Amino acid sequence: MSSKKYILEMFPYPSGNIHMGHVRNYVIGDICARYHKLKGDEVIHPMGWDAFGLPAENAAIQFKTHPKDWTLTNIKNMKDQLLKLDLDLDWDRELATCNENYYHYQQELFIDLFNAGLAYKKDAIVNWDPIDQTVLANEQVIDGKGWRTGATVEKKKLSQWFFKITEYAEELLNDLNKLTLWPEKVKTMQKNWIGKSIGAEIKFKIVEKDKYLNIFTTRPDTIYGATFIAVSINHQIVNEMLDTASIEKIRKDFEEVGDDKEKIGINLNLKCKHPILNKEIPIYIANFVLDNYGEGAIFGCPAHDERDYEFAKKYQLPIIKVIDCMDTELPYIGDGKLINSPLLDGLNKDKAIDEIIKFLINSGIGEKKINYKLRDWGVSRQRYWGCPIPVIYYEDGSYRVLDKSELPVVLPYDISLEGKGNALINKESWRKIICPKTNKEAYRETDTLDTFVDSSWYYIRFLNNKLNQPFDPSQANKLLPVDKYIGGIEHAILHLLYSRFFMKALRDIYNLKIDEPFKQLFTQGMITHKTYKTITNEWVMPIEVVSKNGKLLRNKTGETIEEGPCEKMSKSKKNVVEPNEILESYGIDATRVFMISDSPPDRELEWTDEGIQGSKNLVNRIQRYFLKKKGNINLNIEKEIEKFVYNIEKNILNFSLNKCVADIYTLFNYLEKKELYLYDNKLSKKILICLFPIVPKLSLSLNKTLFKSDNIEKWPDVNEDLLIENKIKLPIQIHGKLVTTIDTTKGYSEKEILKTIYQLDKIKNKIQNKKVTKVINVQDKIINIIIN
RNA sequence: GCGCCAGUGGCGGAAUGGUAGACGCGCUGGUCUUAGGAACCAGUGGGCAACCGUGGGGGUUCGAGUCCCUCCUGGCGCACCA
């Protein structure tokens, strides 16, 4: 019975050259794909190009070329290199996200999302990367720095397009449970990123104004201990109270605090009424309040929160204990009985939270609230080389999202990339149009979509890359989800979360039956290599290093070279090996074997010369074996071959590809030891089929030589009866320690075998005149004798 | 700081709670030759032995690399998330 298997490796950014990381990624996928094809499954195994993005623009400026030309040339080069890897890919499904035929339909999806209320525009304080001159998503800011440039990200207020990923926060979180074939680690990362927390939102009346401050808390039980309010610098109330100059001054002061996280605050000279107690508490602007979490405002309960405690100490605010923690030093964060809280006294934390929420609801000053860390996905990018957003603006500031019939909005080719900013803004002839619907003058949206939008649905477009609509829903229902998705763990959050969101959004828009895009996720490990440096700290490529009299020297100059630690292959450290050179020297099969042999595919693989050579030797050895015609053919070896088929299959399915290599060695060690040289018979054919996914070139050529055939036959069914081993070596233990093993057959009688065992010298010596008190016989597994 | 994962020979790594170290690399000794980026044969956890050995210490079990507690070390992720 054949079944559909969609096997996908994360498509590459066309930087110009493939590297060993790509090779490992694609070889892993290729082995799966070839195996499933032999099984008779309907395999989908496409490849394409994640072709929009900033590097093209930067390169265009640097090399005085055009982003499109640069990208297309790179695609051509990389495709040539991939073809040399001889991967079993569906090239007729190929796509590049920068092609009109792709982004046209992405623009349609944008319209779909807009109509579904999942794309919207709003003014927002956004992350601005001053080097790339563009906005970044929250996910693209790491430690306050741009993920590509490393520049400190600035805050800017801009009008931006957003995708409403928060609408799916709960489902994105819950459905992680369905992803049983995903690494736990990735699921944990996504869970933390979504950051669900359950608590309450409480309204605090501002004394001086006819207004309330909304505050989210997970600890409403500590409300009696609230002694101040703190808001973020970007909070609305700050805008109302202070002029822009003062705000900027404070913002600057806050930024100067930097990484040491010292808490500082400014008294806003406003007060809030405590929602329960008859007292007023001050409002501060504080640097530690996040503006993009909750409501950007907190109530401070110094006795039971570390941050609030630190702040209260510094500004001499009262500290009121409301949880009985005996003599434990404050702040005390844990559970305990409530005190100083008339409505809650004596209750424990959880019960107190329930009670206070009831009270807040009844008094109309608060409600139960679930909060997510996840924010909506800002997708506007102020760059040229991306998918144009299908929107036009009128003189009065209003806008219209285009109809599908008005698509595609084609990215103009003739632009100038000189100078800063988005080239589309300066391209007046493109930007300015007459709206066909109103006949009014209008301007195109000049922002383009984040390239993560491109990669959020490419796996659907692969199903039919020529269709005049984004995809065919009935086909999607039939062929999705991707069964095995293979790529680097660096996409654990961004790409994988966005893709999950897209799948769900498209499911709801197009009434699909698919909830998750990737059934199984496999994250392959990096390739590492030793690093080499001269004594003047200059990185040196491995290929330049020679060993002489136990010393490492640079081949050309004779300089002394120091060997550094093994690190991820990177151009900057020059510890790379070029796939082209390896392929030329060792061939594709040996390269494939090495990619999987030295460590499990999800772990780091250290590149070594010995490793690749060993792989080459194995390939040669297999070839030599099959070309030896004479030998001692003994038909009892069926069993060994059957075990081999069984193990290889199991290990491919588990991604334990390193064990597949061990299986190959084990088989050939056995056959050669016994001088069992199979030549053109049934069993050797079986072996060749199992070798095919791993060393396809060799397998094909041997198949041709031995069987005069260009086709590899179907994967053999395993005869499980042959796997059963009747003769066993039974371990004998005394007190759980191995003493000896005896040869016997399965299903031995315990009584009989004990008789034999007690005759053995080793056992006799141990027992001597002691008494056997107990015998544990795990039938066919082990016998453990207990003596007193 | 919080969370997760991992610690096994000289190295990469194997082991449904049941013979620890499969398989490979490296190393040692040997064979052969069309002197190779070979190939083949034998050996290779420690210890002279009894025995000892899966980061340390405890526990559960007839039996623990595997399960539980605790500590140490390393890696990854998150990091003022109220």
CSV table of N, CA, C and O in Angstrom, one decimal, chain A residues 233-318:
chain,number,residue,atom,x,y,z
A,233,ILE,N,7.6,54.2,30.1
A,233,ILE,CA,7.8,55.5,29.5
A,233,ILE,C,6.9,55.8,28.3
A,233,ILE,O,6.5,56.9,28.0
A,234,ASN,N,6.5,54.7,27.6
A,234,ASN,CA,5.6,54.8,26.5
A,234,ASN,C,4.1,54.8,26.8
A,234,ASN,O,3.3,54.8,25.9
A,235,HIS,N,3.8,54.8,28.0
A,235,HIS,CA,2.4,54.7,28.4
A,235,HIS,C,1.7,56.0,28.1
A,235,HIS,O,2.2,57.1,28.2
A,236,GLN,N,0.4,55.9,27.7
A,236,GLN,CA,-0.4,57.0,27.3
A,236,GLN,C,-0.4,58.1,28.3
A,236,GLN,O,-0.3,59.3,28.0
A,237,ILE,N,-0.5,57.8,29.6
A,237,ILE,CA,-0.6,58.7,30.6
A,237,ILE,C,0.6,59.7,30.7
A,237,ILE,O,0.5,60.8,31.1
A,238,VAL,N,1.8,59.1,30.3
A,238,VAL,CA,3.0,59.9,30.3
A,238,VAL,C,2.9,61.0,29.3
A,238,VAL,O,3.2,62.2,29.5
A,239,ASN,N,2.4,60.6,28.1
A,239,ASN,CA,2.1,61.6,27.1
A,239,ASN,C,1.2,62.7,27.5
A,239,ASN,O,1.4,63.9,27.1
A,240,GLU,N,0.2,62.4,28.3
A,240,GLU,CA,-0.7,63.4,28.7
A,240,GLU,C,-0.1,64.3,29.8
A,240,GLU,O,-0.5,65.5,29.9
A,241,MET,N,0.8,63.8,30.6
A,241,MET,CA,1.3,64.6,31.7
A,241,MET,C,2.6,65.4,31.3
A,241,MET,O,2.8,66.5,32.0
A,242,LEU,N,3.4,65.0,30.4
A,242,LEU,CA,4.7,65.6,30.2
A,242,LEU,C,4.8,66.0,28.7
A,242,LEU,O,4.2,65.5,27.8
A,243,ASP,N,5.6,67.0,28.5
A,243,ASP,CA,5.9,67.4,27.1
A,243,ASP,C,6.9,66.5,26.5
A,243,ASP,O,7.6,65.8,27.2
A,244,THR,N,7.0,66.6,25.2
A,244,THR,CA,7.8,65.7,24.4
A,244,THR,C,9.3,65.7,24.9
A,244,THR,O,10.0,64.7,25.0
A,245,ALA,N,9.8,66.9,25.1
A,245,ALA,CA,11.2,67.1,25.5
A,245,ALA,C,11.5,66.4,26.8
A,245,ALA,O,12.5,65.7,26.9
A,246,SER,N,10.6,66.5,27.8
A,246,SER,CA,10.8,65.9,29.0
A,246,SER,C,10.8,64.4,28.9
A,246,SER,O,11.6,63.6,29.5
A,247,ILE,N,9.9,63.9,28.0
A,247,ILE,CA,9.8,62.5,27.8
A,247,ILE,C,11.0,61.9,27.2
A,247,ILE,O,11.6,60.9,27.7
A,248,GLU,N,11.5,62.7,26.2
A,248,GLU,CA,12.8,62.2,25.5
A,248,GLU,C,13.9,62.2,26.5
A,248,GLU,O,14.8,61.4,26.5
A,249,LYS,N,13.9,63.2,27.4
A,249,LYS,CA,15.0,63.3,28.4
A,249,LYS,C,15.0,62.1,29.3
A,249,LYS,O,16.0,61.4,29.5
A,250,ILE,N,13.8,61.7,29.7
A,250,ILE,CA,13.7,60.6,30.6
A,250,ILE,C,14.0,59.3,29.9
A,250,ILE,O,14.8,58.4,30.4
A,251,ARG,N,13.6,59.2,28.6
A,251,ARG,CA,13.8,58.0,27.8
A,251,ARG,C,15.4,57.8,27.7
A,251,ARG,O,15.9,56.7,27.8
A,252,LYS,N,16.0,58.9,27.5
A,252,LYS,CA,17.5,58.9,27.4
A,252,LYS,C,18.1,58.4,28.7
A,252,LYS,O,19.0,57.5,28.7
A,253,ASP,N,17.6,59.0,29.8
A,253,ASP,CA,18.2,58.6,31.1
A,253,ASP,C,18.0,57.1,31.3
A,253,ASP,O,18.9,56.4,31.8
A,254,PHE,N,16.8,56.6,30.9
A,254,PHE,CA,16.5,55.2,31.0
A,254,PHE,C,17.5,54.3,30.2
A,254,PHE,O,18.0,53.3,30.6
A,255,GLU,N,17.7,54.8,28.9
A,255,GLU,CA,18.5,54.0,28.0
A,255,GLU,C,20.0,53.9,28.6
A,255,GLU,O,20.7,53.0,28.4
A,256,GLU,N,20.4,55.0,29.3
A,256,GLU,CA,21.8,55.0,29.7
A,256,GLU,C,22.0,54.0,30.8
A,256,GLU,O,23.2,53.6,31.1
A,257,VAL,N,21.0,53.6,31.5
A,257,VAL,CA,21.1,52.6,32.6
A,257,VAL,C,21.7,51.3,32.0
A,257,VAL,O,22.6,50.7,32.6
A,258,GLY,N,21.3,51.0,30.8
A,258,GLY,CA,22.0,49.9,30.0
A,258,GLY,C,21.7,48.6,30.7
A,258,GLY,O,20.6,48.3,31.1
A,259,ASP,N,22.7,47.8,30.7
A,259,ASP,CA,22.5,46.4,31.0
A,259,ASP,C,22.5,46.1,32.5
A,259,ASP,O,22.1,45.0,32.9
A,260,ASP,N,23.0,47.0,33.3
A,260,ASP,CA,23.1,46.7,34.8
A,260,ASP,C,21.8,46.6,35.5
A,260,ASP,O,21.7,46.2,36.6
A,261,LYS,N,20.7,47.1,34.8
A,261,LYS,CA,19.4,46.9,35.3
A,261,LYS,C,19.1,47.6,36.6
A,261,LYS,O,18.2,47.1,37.3
A,262,GLU,N,19.8,48.6,36.8
A,262,GLU,CA,19.4,49.4,38.0
A,262,GLU,C,18.1,50.0,37.8
A,262,GLU,O,17.7,50.4,36.7
A,263,LYS,N,17.3,50.0,38.9
A,263,LYS,CA,15.9,50.5,38.7
A,263,LYS,C,15.8,52.0,39.0
A,263,LYS,O,16.3,52.4,40.0
A,264,ILE,N,15.3,52.7,38.0
A,264,ILE,CA,15.1,54.1,38.3
A,264,ILE,C,13.7,54.5,37.9
A,264,ILE,O,13.0,53.8,37.1
A,265,GLY,N,13.2,55.6,38.6
A,265,GLY,CA,11.8,56.0,38.3
A,265,GLY,C,11.7,57.5,38.5
A,265,GLY,O,12.5,58.1,39.1
A,266,ILE,N,10.6,58.0,37.9
A,266,ILE,CA,10.3,59.4,38.0
A,266,ILE,C,8.9,59.5,38.5
A,266,ILE,O,8.0,58.9,38.0
A,267,ASN,N,8.7,60.3,39.6
A,267,ASN,CA,7.4,60.5,40.2
A,267,ASN,C,6.5,61.3,39.2
A,267,ASN,O,7.0,62.4,38.9
A,268,LEU,N,5.4,60.8,38.8
A,268,LEU,CA,4.6,61.6,37.8
A,268,LEU,C,3.7,62.6,38.5
A,268,LEU,O,3.0,63.4,37.8
A,269,ASN,N,3.8,62.7,39.8
A,269,ASN,CA,3.0,63.6,40.6
A,269,ASN,C,1.5,63.4,40.3
A,269,ASN,O,0.7,64.3,40.3
A,270,LEU,N,1.1,62.2,40.2
A,270,LEU,CA,-0.3,61.7,40.1
A,270,LEU,C,-0.4,60.6,41.1
A,270,LEU,O,0.5,60.0,41.5
A,271,LYS,N,-1.7,60.5,41.5
A,271,LYS,CA,-2.0,59.4,42.5
A,271,LYS,C,-3.1,58.5,42.0
A,271,LYS,O,-4.0,59.0,41.2
A,272,CYS,N,-3.1,57.3,42.4
A,272,CYS,CA,-4.2,56.4,42.1
A,272,CYS,C,-4.9,56.1,43.4
A,272,CYS,O,-4.2,56.0,44.5
A,273,LYS,N,-6.2,55.8,43.3
A,273,LYS,CA,-6.9,55.4,44.5
A,273,LYS,C,-6.7,53.9,44.6
A,273,LYS,O,-6.8,53.2,43.6
A,274,HIS,N,-6.4,53.4,45.8
A,274,HIS,CA,-6.3,52.0,45.9
A,274,HIS,C,-7.7,51.4,45.7
A,274,HIS,O,-8.6,51.9,46.3
A,275,PRO,N,-7.8,50.3,44.9
A,275,PRO,CA,-9.2,49.9,44.6
A,275,PRO,C,-9.9,49.3,45.8
A,275,PRO,O,-11.2,49.2,45.7
A,276,ILE,N,-9.3,48.9,46.8
A,276,ILE,CA,-10.0,48.4,48.0
A,276,ILE,C,-9.8,49.2,49.2
A,276,ILE,O,-10.8,49.5,49.9
A,277,LEU,N,-8.6,49.6,49.4
A,277,LEU,CA,-8.3,50.4,50.7
A,277,LEU,C,-8.6,51.9,50.4
A,277,LEU,O,-8.5,52.4,49.3
A,278,ASN,N,-8.9,52.5,51.5
A,278,ASN,CA,-9.2,54.0,51.4
A,278,ASN,C,-7.9,54.7,51.5
A,278,ASN,O,-7.5,55.3,52.5
A,279,LYS,N,-7.0,54.6,50.4
A,279,LYS,CA,-5.8,55.4,50.5
A,279,LYS,C,-5.3,55.7,49.0
A,279,LYS,O,-5.9,55.1,48.1
A,280,GLU,N,-4.4,56.5,48.9
A,280,GLU,CA,-3.9,56.9,47.6
A,280,GLU,C,-2.4,56.5,47.5
A,280,GLU,O,-1.7,56.6,48.4
A,281,ILE,N,-2.1,56.0,46.3
A,281,ILE,CA,-0.7,55.6,46.1
A,281,ILE,C,-0.1,56.3,44.9
A,281,ILE,O,-0.8,56.6,43.9
A,282,PRO,N,1.2,56.6,44.9
A,282,PRO,CA,1.8,57.4,43.8
A,282,PRO,C,2.0,56.6,42.5
A,282,PRO,O,2.1,55.4,42.5
A,283,ILE,N,2.0,57.4,41.4
A,283,ILE,CA,2.3,56.8,40.1
A,283,ILE,C,3.7,57.2,39.7
A,283,ILE,O,4.0,58.4,39.7
A,284,TYR,N,4.5,56.3,39.3
A,284,TYR,CA,5.9,56.5,38.8
A,284,TYR,C,6.0,56.1,37.3
A,284,TYR,O,5.2,55.2,36.9
A,285,ILE,N,6.9,56.8,36.7
A,285,ILE,CA,7.4,56.2,35.4
A,285,ILE,C,8.6,55.4,35.8
A,285,ILE,O,9.5,55.9,36.5
A,286,ALA,N,8.7,54.1,35.4
A,286,ALA,CA,9.8,53.3,35.8
A,286,ALA,C,10.4,52.6,34.7
A,286,ALA,O,9.7,52.1,33.7
A,287,ASN,N,11.7,52.5,34.7
A,287,ASN,CA,12.5,51.9,33.6
A,287,ASN,C,12.3,50.4,33.4
A,287,ASN,O,12.5,49.8,32.4
A,288,PHE,N,11.8,49.7,34.5
A,288,PHE,CA,11.7,48.3,34.4
A,288,PHE,C,10.3,47.8,34.0
A,288,PHE,O,10.1,46.6,33.9
A,289,VAL,N,9.4,48.7,33.7
A,289,VAL,CA,8.1,48.3,33.3
A,289,VAL,C,8.1,48.2,31.7
A,289,VAL,O,8.5,49.1,31.0
A,290,LEU,N,7.8,47.0,31.3
A,290,LEU,CA,7.8,46.8,29.8
A,290,LEU,C,6.6,47.4,29.2
A,290,LEU,O,5.5,47.2,29.7
A,291,ASP,N,6.8,48.1,28.1
A,291,ASP,CA,5.6,48.7,27.5
A,291,ASP,C,4.9,47.8,26.6
A,291,ASP,O,3.7,48.0,26.2
A,292,ASN,N,5.5,46.7,26.2
A,292,ASN,CA,4.8,45.7,25.3
A,292,ASN,C,4.4,44.5,26.0
A,292,ASN,O,4.2,43.5,25.4
A,293,TYR,N,4.2,44.6,27.3
A,293,TYR,CA,3.6,43.4,28.0
A,293,TYR,C,2.5,43.9,28.8
A,293,TYR,O,2.6,45.0,29.5
A,294,GLY,N,1.4,43.2,28.9
A,294,GLY,CA,0.2,43.6,29.6
A,294,GLY,C,-0.2,44.9,29.2
A,294,GLY,O,-0.3,45.2,28.0
A,295,GLU,N,-0.5,45.8,30.1
A,295,GLU,CA,-1.0,47.2,29.8
A,295,GLU,C,0.1,48.2,29.9
A,295,GLU,O,-0.1,49.4,29.8
A,296,GLY,N,1.4,47.7,30.1
A,296,GLY,CA,2.5,48.7,30.2
A,296,GLY,C,2.4,49.4,31.6
A,296,GLY,O,3.0,50.5,31.7
A,297,ALA,N,1.7,48.8,32.5
A,297,ALA,CA,1.6,49.4,33.8
A,297,ALA,C,1.5,48.3,34.9
A,297,ALA,O,0.9,47.2,34.6
A,298,ILE,N,2.0,48.5,36.1
A,298,ILE,CA,2.0,47.5,37.1
A,298,ILE,C,1.6,48.2,38.4
A,298,ILE,O,1.7,49.4,38.6
A,299,PHE,N,1.1,47.3,39.3
A,299,PHE,CA,1.0,47.9,40.7
A,299,PHE,C,2.2,47.2,41.5
A,299,PHE,O,2.5,46.0,41.2
A,300,GLY,N,2.9,48.0,42.3
A,300,GLY,CA,4.0,47.5,43.0
A,300,GLY,C,3.6,47.0,44.3
A,300,GLY,O,3.0,47.7,45.1
A,301,CYS,N,4.0,45.7,44.6
A,301,CYS,CA,3.8,45.1,45.9
A,301,CYS,C,5.2,44.7,46.4
A,301,CYS,O,5.6,43.6,46.2
A,302,PRO,N,5.9,45.6,47.0
A,302,PRO,CA,7.3,45.4,47.4
A,302,PRO,C,7.6,44.2,48.3
A,302,PRO,O,8.6,43.6,48.1
A,303,ALA,N,6.6,43.9,49.1
A,303,ALA,CA,6.9,42.8,50.0
A,303,ALA,C,7.0,41.5,49.3
A,303,ALA,O,7.7,40.5,49.8
A,304,HIS,N,6.4,41.4,48.1
A,304,HIS,CA,6.3,40.0,47.5
A,304,HIS,C,6.7,40.0,46.0
A,304,HIS,O,6.2,39.2,45.2
A,305,ASP,N,7.6,40.9,45.7
A,305,ASP,CA,8.1,41.0,44.3
A,305,ASP,C,9.5,41.6,44.4
A,305,ASP,O,9.7,42.7,44.9
A,306,GLU,N,10.5,40.9,43.8
A,306,GLU,CA,11.9,41.3,43.9
A,306,GLU,C,12.1,42.7,43.3
A,306,GLU,O,12.8,43.6,43.9
A,307,ARG,N,11.5,42.9,42.1
A,307,ARG,CA,11.7,44.2,41.4
A,307,ARG,C,11.1,45.3,42.2
A,307,ARG,O,11.7,46.4,42.4
A,308,ASP,N,9.8,45.1,42.6
A,308,ASP,CA,9.1,46.1,43.4
A,308,ASP,C,9.8,46.4,44.7
A,308,ASP,O,9.9,47.6,45.1
A,309,TYR,N,10.4,45.4,45.3
A,309,TYR,CA,11.1,45.6,46.5
A,309,TYR,C,12.3,46.5,46.3
A,309,TYR,O,12.5,47.5,47.1
A,310,GLU,N,13.1,46.2,45.3
A,310,GLU,CA,14.3,47.0,45.0
A,310,GLU,C,13.9,48.5,44.8
A,310,GLU,O,14.5,49.4,45.3
A,311,PHE,N,12.8,48.6,44.0
A,311,PHE,CA,12.3,50.0,43.7
A,311,PHE,C,11.8,50.7,44.9
A,311,PHE,O,12.2,51.9,45.1
A,312,ALA,N,11.1,50.0,45.7
A,312,ALA,CA,10.5,50.7,47.0
A,312,ALA,C,11.6,51.1,47.9
A,312,ALA,O,11.6,52.1,48.5
A,313,LYS,N,12.6,50.2,48.0
A,313,LYS,CA,13.8,50.6,48.9
A,313,LYS,C,14.4,51.9,48.4
A,313,LYS,O,14.7,52.8,49.2
A,314,LYS,N,14.7,51.9,47.1
A,314,LYS,CA,15.4,53.1,46.6
A,314,LYS,C,14.6,54.4,46.7
A,314,LYS,O,15.2,55.4,47.0
A,315,TYR,N,13.3,54.3,46.6
A,315,TYR,CA,12.5,55.5,46.6
A,315,TYR,C,11.7,55.6,47.9
A,315,TYR,O,10.7,56.4,48.0
A,316,GLN,N,12.1,54.8,48.9
A,316,GLN,CA,11.5,54.9,50.3
A,316,GLN,C,10.0,54.8,50.2
A,316,GLN,O,9.3,55.6,50.9
A,317,LEU,N,9.5,53.8,49.5
A,317,LEU,CA,8.0,53.6,49.5
A,317,LEU,C,7.7,52.5,50.5
A,317,LEU,O,8.5,51.7,50.8
A,318,PRO,N,6.5,52.6,51.1
A,318,PRO,CA,6.1,51.6,52.1
A,318,PRO,C,6.1,50.2,51.6
A,318,PRO,O,5.8,49.9,50.5
